[in-house]
Amino acid sequence: LVEDIHEHRFSFTSKVIKGKLKNYIYDIGGANPASTLRVERGECAPDVKRDIIASNINLIELCTFVTEAGQEYHIHYTTLHRIECLTTKVITLLNKELPFAQTTPRFITDTANPSVCAFSQPKPTSECWEIIEYTLSDK
């Protein structure tokens, strides 16, 4: 799993319960006419059209960090980030700060390589339980 670059409606602390993941932190550094990246704002849900905020952005990777079982990290709601699972199984406990700080988050999309937001195509309940069972197992 490698997520698209996004922010959240809320700040949060995430504790890794199992496995290891890597966070990539980004910022937008102006425009780049050759860039195919754009900023969208909206929901990641079925049949939702997001607003385009900026096109041809220059995306800057600020830093990366690795978190493994027993460790936690905090992300502010305006932080653009993505995660990469470094192990085949990762479980995290996400503690959201309430109330939500914004109604819709930003996403960075690539017009040359479109992807589908994970929550816009929900899995059947049976498949979700299979994934949970596999992830909790020691195999």
Coordinates of N, CA and C in Angstrom, one line a residue, residues 9-112:
R9 N -9.1 16.0 7.7 CA -10.0 17.0 8.3 C -9.7 17.3 9.7
F10 N -8.8 16.5 10.3 CA -8.5 16.6 11.7 C -7.0 16.3 11.9
S11 N -6.5 16.8 13.0 CA -5.1 16.4 13.5 C -5.3 15.1 14.2
F12 N -4.2 14.3 14.2 CA -4.3 13.0 14.8 C -2.9 12.5 15.3
T13 N -3.0 11.5 16.2 CA -1.9 10.8 16.6 C -2.1 9.3 16.2
S14 N -1.1 8.7 15.6 CA -1.2 7.3 15.1 C -0.2 6.5 15.8
K15 N -0.6 5.4 16.4 CA 0.3 4.5 17.1 C 0.4 3.2 16.2
V16 N 1.6 2.8 15.9 CA 1.7 1.5 15.1 C 1.6 0.4 16.1
I17 N 0.7 -0.5 15.8 CA 0.5 -1.7 16.7 C 1.2 -2.9 16.1
K18 N 1.3 -3.0 14.8 CA 1.9 -4.1 14.1 C 2.5 -3.6 12.9
G19 N 3.8 -4.1 12.6 CA 4.4 -3.7 11.3 C 5.2 -2.4 11.4
K20 N 5.5 -1.9 10.2 CA 6.3 -0.7 10.0 C 5.8 0.1 8.8
L21 N 5.8 1.4 9.0 CA 5.4 2.2 7.9 C 6.3 3.5 7.8
K22 N 6.2 4.1 6.6 CA 7.1 5.2 6.3 C 6.1 6.4 5.9
N23 N 6.3 7.5 6.5 CA 5.6 8.7 6.2 C 6.4 9.6 5.3
Y24 N 5.8 10.2 4.3 CA 6.5 11.2 3.5 C 5.7 12.5 3.7
I25 N 6.4 13.6 4.0 CA 5.8 14.9 4.3 C 6.1 15.9 3.2
Y26 N 5.1 16.6 2.7 CA 5.2 17.5 1.5 C 4.8 18.9 1.8
D27 N 5.2 19.8 0.9 CA 4.7 21.1 0.8 C 4.6 21.5 -0.7
I28 N 3.8 22.6 -0.9 CA 3.7 23.1 -2.3 C 4.6 24.3 -2.4
G29 N 5.4 24.3 -3.4 CA 6.4 25.4 -3.6 C 6.2 26.1 -4.9
G30 N 5.0 26.7 -5.0 CA 4.7 27.5 -6.2 C 4.2 26.6 -7.4
A31 N 4.4 27.2 -8.6 CA 4.0 26.5 -9.8 C 5.1 26.0 -10.6
N32 N 4.8 25.1 -11.5 CA 5.8 24.5 -12.4 C 5.0 24.1 -13.7
P33 N 5.2 24.9 -14.7 CA 4.4 24.7 -15.9 C 4.5 23.3 -16.5
A34 N 5.6 22.6 -16.2 CA 5.7 21.2 -16.7 C 5.1 20.1 -15.8
S35 N 4.7 20.5 -14.6 CA 4.1 19.6 -13.7 C 2.7 19.1 -14.1
T36 N 2.4 17.9 -13.8 CA 1.1 17.3 -14.1 C 0.3 17.2 -12.7
L37 N 0.9 17.7 -11.7 CA 0.3 17.6 -10.3 C -0.7 18.8 -10.1
R38 N -1.8 18.5 -9.4 CA -2.7 19.5 -9.0 C -3.3 19.3 -7.6
V39 N -3.8 20.3 -7.0 CA -4.4 20.3 -5.7 C -5.9 20.2 -5.9
E40 N -6.5 19.3 -5.2 CA -8.0 19.2 -5.2 C -8.5 19.2 -3.8
R41 N -9.7 19.7 -3.6 CA -10.3 19.7 -2.2 C -11.7 19.1 -2.3
G42 N -11.9 18.2 -1.4 CA -13.2 17.5 -1.3 C -13.1 16.2 -0.6
E43 N -14.1 15.4 -0.8 CA -14.2 14.1 -0.1 C -13.6 13.0 -0.9
C44 N -13.2 12.0 -0.2 CA -12.9 10.7 -0.9 C -14.0 9.8 -0.6
A45 N -15.0 9.8 -1.5 CA -16.2 9.0 -1.3 C -16.8 8.7 -2.7
P46 N -17.7 7.7 -2.8 CA -18.3 7.3 -4.1 C -19.0 8.5 -4.7
D47 N -18.8 8.7 -6.0 CA -19.5 9.7 -6.9 C -19.4 11.1 -6.4
V48 N -18.2 11.5 -5.8 CA -18.0 12.8 -5.4 C -17.0 13.5 -6.3
K49 N -17.3 14.7 -6.7 CA -16.4 15.5 -7.6 C -15.7 16.5 -6.7
R50 N -14.4 16.5 -6.7 CA -13.6 17.5 -5.9 C -13.3 18.7 -6.7
D51 N -13.2 19.8 -6.0 CA -12.8 21.1 -6.6 C -11.3 21.2 -6.9
I52 N -10.9 21.7 -8.0 CA -9.5 21.9 -8.4 C -9.1 23.2 -7.8
I53 N -8.1 23.2 -6.9 CA -7.7 24.4 -6.2 C -6.5 25.0 -7.0
A54 N -5.6 24.2 -7.5 CA -4.4 24.7 -8.2 C -3.9 23.6 -9.1
S55 N -3.4 24.0 -10.3 CA -2.8 23.1 -11.2 C -1.3 23.4 -11.5
N56 N -0.6 22.4 -12.0 CA 0.8 22.5 -12.3 C 1.6 23.0 -11.1
I57 N 1.4 22.3 -10.0 CA 2.1 22.7 -8.8 C 3.5 22.1 -8.7
N58 N 4.4 22.7 -8.0 CA 5.7 22.2 -7.7 C 5.6 21.6 -6.3
L59 N 5.7 20.3 -6.2 CA 5.6 19.6 -4.9 C 7.0 19.3 -4.4
I60 N 7.2 19.7 -3.1 CA 8.5 19.5 -2.4 C 8.3 18.5 -1.3
E61 N 9.2 17.5 -1.4 CA 9.2 16.5 -0.3 C 10.1 17.1 0.8
L62 N 9.5 17.3 2.0 CA 10.2 18.0 3.1 C 11.0 17.0 3.9
C63 N 10.4 15.8 4.2 CA 11.1 14.8 5.0 C 10.4 13.5 4.9
T64 N 11.0 12.5 5.5 CA 10.4 11.2 5.7 C 10.7 10.7 7.0
F65 N 9.9 9.8 7.6 CA 10.2 9.1 8.8 C 9.5 7.8 8.9
V66 N 10.2 6.9 9.6 CA 9.7 5.5 9.7 C 9.2 5.3 11.2
T67 N 8.0 4.6 11.3 CA 7.4 4.3 12.5 C 7.2 2.8 12.6
E68 N 7.6 2.2 13.7 CA 7.3 0.7 13.8 C 6.5 0.4 15.1
A69 N 6.2 -0.8 15.2 CA 5.3 -1.3 16.3 C 5.8 -0.7 17.7
G70 N 4.8 -0.1 18.4 CA 5.1 0.5 19.7 C 5.4 2.0 19.6
Q71 N 5.6 2.5 18.4 CA 5.9 4.0 18.3 C 4.7 4.7 17.8
E72 N 4.7 6.0 18.0 CA 3.6 6.8 17.5 C 4.1 8.1 16.9
Y73 N 3.2 8.7 16.1 CA 3.6 10.0 15.5 C 2.3 10.9 15.5
H74 N 2.5 12.2 15.3 CA 1.4 13.2 15.3 C 1.4 13.9 13.9
I75 N 0.3 14.1 13.3 CA 0.1 14.8 12.0 C -0.9 15.9 12.2
H76 N -0.5 17.1 11.9 CA -1.4 18.3 11.9 C -2.3 18.2 10.7
Y77 N -3.6 18.7 10.8 CA -4.5 18.5 9.8 C -4.1 19.2 8.5
T78 N -3.2 20.2 8.5 CA -2.8 20.8 7.2 C -1.6 20.2 6.6
T79 N -1.1 19.1 7.2 CA 0.1 18.5 6.7 C -0.2 17.5 5.5
L80 N 0.4 17.8 4.4 CA 0.3 16.9 3.2 C 1.2 15.8 3.4
H81 N 0.7 14.6 3.4 CA 1.6 13.4 3.6 C 1.0 12.2 2.8
R82 N 1.8 11.2 2.8 CA 1.4 9.9 2.3 C 2.1 8.8 3.1
I83 N 1.6 7.6 3.2 CA 2.3 6.6 3.9 C 2.6 5.4 2.9
E84 N 3.6 4.7 3.3 CA 4.0 3.5 2.5 C 4.2 2.4 3.6
C85 N 3.6 1.3 3.4 CA 3.7 0.1 4.3 C 5.1 -0.5 4.0
L86 N 5.9 -0.7 5.0 CA 7.2 -1.3 4.8 C 7.2 -2.8 5.1
T87 N 6.1 -3.2 5.7 CA 5.9 -4.7 6.0 C 4.6 -5.1 5.4
T88 N 4.4 -6.4 5.1 CA 3.2 -6.8 4.5 C 1.9 -6.6 5.4
K89 N 2.1 -6.5 6.7 CA 1.0 -6.3 7.6 C 1.3 -5.1 8.5
V90 N 0.3 -4.1 8.5 CA 0.5 -2.9 9.3 C -0.9 -2.7 10.0
I91 N -0.8 -2.5 11.3 CA -2.0 -2.1 12.0 C -1.7 -0.8 12.8
T92 N -2.5 0.2 12.7 CA -2.3 1.4 13.4 C -3.6 1.7 14.2
L93 N -3.4 2.5 15.3 CA -4.5 3.0 16.1 C -4.5 4.5 15.9
L94 N -5.5 5.0 15.3 CA -5.6 6.4 15.0 C -6.5 7.1 16.0
N95 N -5.9 8.1 16.7 CA -6.7 8.9 17.6 C -6.9 10.3 17.0
K96 N -8.1 10.6 16.6 CA -8.5 11.9 16.0 C -8.7 13.0 17.1
E97 N -8.2 14.2 16.8 CA -8.5 15.3 17.6 C -9.8 15.9 17.2
L98 N -10.7 16.1 18.2 CA -12.0 16.6 17.9 C -12.1 18.0 18.5
P99 N -13.0 18.9 17.9 CA -13.8 18.7 16.7 C -12.9 18.7 15.5
F100 N -13.4 18.2 14.4 CA -12.7 18.3 13.1 C -12.4 19.8 12.8
A101 N -11.2 20.0 12.3 CA -10.7 21.3 12.0 C -11.2 21.9 10.7
Q102 N -11.5 21.0 9.7 CA -11.9 21.5 8.4 C -12.9 20.5 7.9
T103 N -13.8 20.9 7.0 CA -14.8 20.0 6.5 C -14.4 19.2 5.3
T104 N -13.4 19.6 4.5 CA -12.9 18.8 3.4 C -11.4 19.0 3.3
P105 N -10.7 17.9 3.1 CA -9.2 17.9 3.0 C -8.8 18.1 1.6
R106 N -7.5 18.4 1.5 CA -6.8 18.5 0.1 C -6.2 17.2 -0.3
F107 N -6.1 17.0 -1.6 CA -5.5 15.8 -2.2 C -4.6 16.3 -3.3
I108 N -3.4 15.7 -3.5 CA -2.6 15.9 -4.6 C -2.8 14.8 -5.6
T109 N -3.2 15.2 -6.8 CA -3.4 14.2 -7.9 C -2.5 14.5 -9.1
D110 N -2.3 13.4 -9.8 CA -1.4 13.5 -11.0 C -2.3 13.3 -12.2
T111 N -2.5 14.3 -13.0 CA -3.3 14.2 -14.2 C -2.7 13.2 -15.2
A112 N -1.4 13.0 -15.2 CA -0.8 12.0 -16.1 C -0.9 10.6 -15.7

